[in-house]
Short mmCIF file of C-alpha atoms in Angstrom, two decimals:
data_model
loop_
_atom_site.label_atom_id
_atom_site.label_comp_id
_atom_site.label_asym_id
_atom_site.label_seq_id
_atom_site.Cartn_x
_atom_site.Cartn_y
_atom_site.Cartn_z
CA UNK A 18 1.62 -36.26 -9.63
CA UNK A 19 1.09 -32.35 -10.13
CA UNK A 20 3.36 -30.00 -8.44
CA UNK A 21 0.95 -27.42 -8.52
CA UNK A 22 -0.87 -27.58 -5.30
CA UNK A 23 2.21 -28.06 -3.66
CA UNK A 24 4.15 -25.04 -4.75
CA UNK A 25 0.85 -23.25 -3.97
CA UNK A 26 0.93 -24.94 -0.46
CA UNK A 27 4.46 -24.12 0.39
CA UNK A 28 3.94 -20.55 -1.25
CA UNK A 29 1.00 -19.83 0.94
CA UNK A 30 3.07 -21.26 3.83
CA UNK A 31 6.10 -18.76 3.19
CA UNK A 32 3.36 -15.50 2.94
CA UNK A 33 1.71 -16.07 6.32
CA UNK A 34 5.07 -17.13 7.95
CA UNK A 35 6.58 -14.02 6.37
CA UNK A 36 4.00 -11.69 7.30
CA UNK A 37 4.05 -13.34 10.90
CA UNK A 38 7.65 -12.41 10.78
CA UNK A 39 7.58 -9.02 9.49
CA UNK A 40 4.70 -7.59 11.48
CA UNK A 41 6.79 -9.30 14.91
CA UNK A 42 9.58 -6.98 13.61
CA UNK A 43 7.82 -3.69 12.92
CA UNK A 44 6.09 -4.43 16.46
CA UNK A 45 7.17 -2.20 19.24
CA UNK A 46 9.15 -4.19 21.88
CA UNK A 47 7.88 -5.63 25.31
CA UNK A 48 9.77 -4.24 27.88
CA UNK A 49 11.71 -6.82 30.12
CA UNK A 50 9.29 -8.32 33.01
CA UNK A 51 5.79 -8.23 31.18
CA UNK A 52 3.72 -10.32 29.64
CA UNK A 53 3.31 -10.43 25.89
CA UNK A 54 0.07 -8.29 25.09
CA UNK A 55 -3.00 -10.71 24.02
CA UNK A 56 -4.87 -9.96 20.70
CA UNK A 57 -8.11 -8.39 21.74
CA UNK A 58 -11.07 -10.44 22.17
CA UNK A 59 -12.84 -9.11 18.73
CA UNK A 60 -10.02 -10.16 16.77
CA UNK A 61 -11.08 -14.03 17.02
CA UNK A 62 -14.80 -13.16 15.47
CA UNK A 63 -13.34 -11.65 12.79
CA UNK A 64 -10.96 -14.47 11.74
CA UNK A 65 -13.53 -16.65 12.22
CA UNK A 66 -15.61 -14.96 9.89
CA UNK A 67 -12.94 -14.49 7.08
CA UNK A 68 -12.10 -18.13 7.48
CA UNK A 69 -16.36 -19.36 6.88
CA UNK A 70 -16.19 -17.53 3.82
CA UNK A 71 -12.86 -18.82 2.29
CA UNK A 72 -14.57 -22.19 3.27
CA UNK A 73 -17.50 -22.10 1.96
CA UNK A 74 -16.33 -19.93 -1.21
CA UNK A 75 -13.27 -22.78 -2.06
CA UNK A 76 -15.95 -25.64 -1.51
CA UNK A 77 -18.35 -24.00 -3.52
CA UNK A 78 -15.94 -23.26 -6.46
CA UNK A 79 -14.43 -26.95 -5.95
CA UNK A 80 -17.67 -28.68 -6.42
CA UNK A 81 -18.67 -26.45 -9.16
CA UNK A 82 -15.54 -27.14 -10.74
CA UNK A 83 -15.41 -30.92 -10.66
CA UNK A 84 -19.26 -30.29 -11.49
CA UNK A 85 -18.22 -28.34 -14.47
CA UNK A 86 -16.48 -31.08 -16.39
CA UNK A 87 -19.65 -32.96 -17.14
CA UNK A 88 -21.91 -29.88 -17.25
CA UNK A 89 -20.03 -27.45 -18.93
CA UNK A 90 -21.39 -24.69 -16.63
CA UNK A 91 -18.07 -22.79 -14.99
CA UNK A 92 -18.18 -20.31 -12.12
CA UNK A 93 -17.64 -16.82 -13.41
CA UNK A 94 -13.95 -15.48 -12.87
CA UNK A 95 -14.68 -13.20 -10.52
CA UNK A 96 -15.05 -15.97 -7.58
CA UNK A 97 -11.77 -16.82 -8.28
CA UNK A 98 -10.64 -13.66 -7.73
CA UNK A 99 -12.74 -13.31 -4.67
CA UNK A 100 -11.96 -16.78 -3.65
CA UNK A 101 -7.86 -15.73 -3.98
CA UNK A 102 -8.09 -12.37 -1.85
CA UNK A 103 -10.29 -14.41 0.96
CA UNK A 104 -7.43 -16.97 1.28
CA UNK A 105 -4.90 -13.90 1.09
CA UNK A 106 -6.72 -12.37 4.00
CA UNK A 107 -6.93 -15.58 5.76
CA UNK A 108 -3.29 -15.56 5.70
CA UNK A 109 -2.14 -12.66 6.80
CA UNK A 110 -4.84 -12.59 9.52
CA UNK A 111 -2.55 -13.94 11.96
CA UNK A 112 0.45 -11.28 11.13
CA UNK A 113 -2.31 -8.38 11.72
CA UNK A 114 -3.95 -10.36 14.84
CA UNK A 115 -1.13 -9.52 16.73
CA UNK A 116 0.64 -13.25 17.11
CA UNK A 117 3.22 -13.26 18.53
CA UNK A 118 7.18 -15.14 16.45
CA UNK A 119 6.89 -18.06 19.08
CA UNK A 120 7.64 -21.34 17.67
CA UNK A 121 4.41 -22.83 18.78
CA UNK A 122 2.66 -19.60 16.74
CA UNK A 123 5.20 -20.42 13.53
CA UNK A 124 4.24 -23.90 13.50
CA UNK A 125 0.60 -23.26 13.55
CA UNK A 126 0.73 -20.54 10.90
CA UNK A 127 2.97 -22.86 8.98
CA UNK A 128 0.65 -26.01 8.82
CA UNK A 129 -2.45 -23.55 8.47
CA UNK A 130 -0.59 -21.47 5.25
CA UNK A 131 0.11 -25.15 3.83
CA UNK A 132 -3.98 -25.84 4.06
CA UNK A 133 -4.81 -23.00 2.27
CA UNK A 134 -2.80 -22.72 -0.25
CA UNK A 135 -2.96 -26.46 -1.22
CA UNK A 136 -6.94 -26.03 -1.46
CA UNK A 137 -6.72 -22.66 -2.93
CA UNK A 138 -4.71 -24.00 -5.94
CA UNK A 139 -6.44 -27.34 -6.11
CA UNK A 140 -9.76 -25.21 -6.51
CA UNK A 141 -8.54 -23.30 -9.29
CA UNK A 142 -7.22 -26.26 -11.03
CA UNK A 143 -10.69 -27.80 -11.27
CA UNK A 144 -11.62 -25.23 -13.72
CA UNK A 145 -11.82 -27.08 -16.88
#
């Protein structure tokens, strides 16, 4: 079995649980009595967005990878690249959404950052 995708999954985990964490402590404080502020309304387009393109970018470079064994035609390096900033964005989306440190909010981000990462490395390692 290859460790890779797993370190990548648990790495990708500990960035957008970290970031989740750090931007809940630079936040400014909710005073006692009110209700946690909701992300605004725009933010959900936009991680929708960023989330279509890592999707379609990782499947892309997956099939062209497994493709490229047989073919010998490999995506240039520069999707990669592209391919690894989309997935970083993706994961620090929550963090700059405005999420709040629940444990129903770490969970999700935790299970989410293990998604990515695991088909972020498993993309690159189809690269003959």
């Amino acid at each position: 079995m290859n460790p890779a995708p797993l370190l990548g999954a648990l790495g990708a985990m500990v960035l957008a649980v970290g970031a989740l964490a750090v931007a809940h402590r630079v936040r400014p404080e909710v005073p006692e009595g009110e209700p946690f502020p909701e992300p605004h309304p725009t933010l959900g387009a936009i991680g929708s967005g960023l989330l279509s393109g890592f999707t379609l970018l990782t499947g892309f470079l997956i099939a062209t990878g497994w493709a490229a064994h047989s073919t010998g035609i490999v995506p240039p390096d520069g999707l990669y690249v592209a391919d690894l900033a989309a997935g970083g964005s993706v994961l620090l989306y929550p963090s700059l959404a405005g999420l709040p440190f629940t444990p129903r909010y770490v969970t999700a981000v935790c299970l989410f950052g293990l998604l990515v990462g695991y088909v972020m490395v498993t993309a690159v390692q189809l690269r003959p």
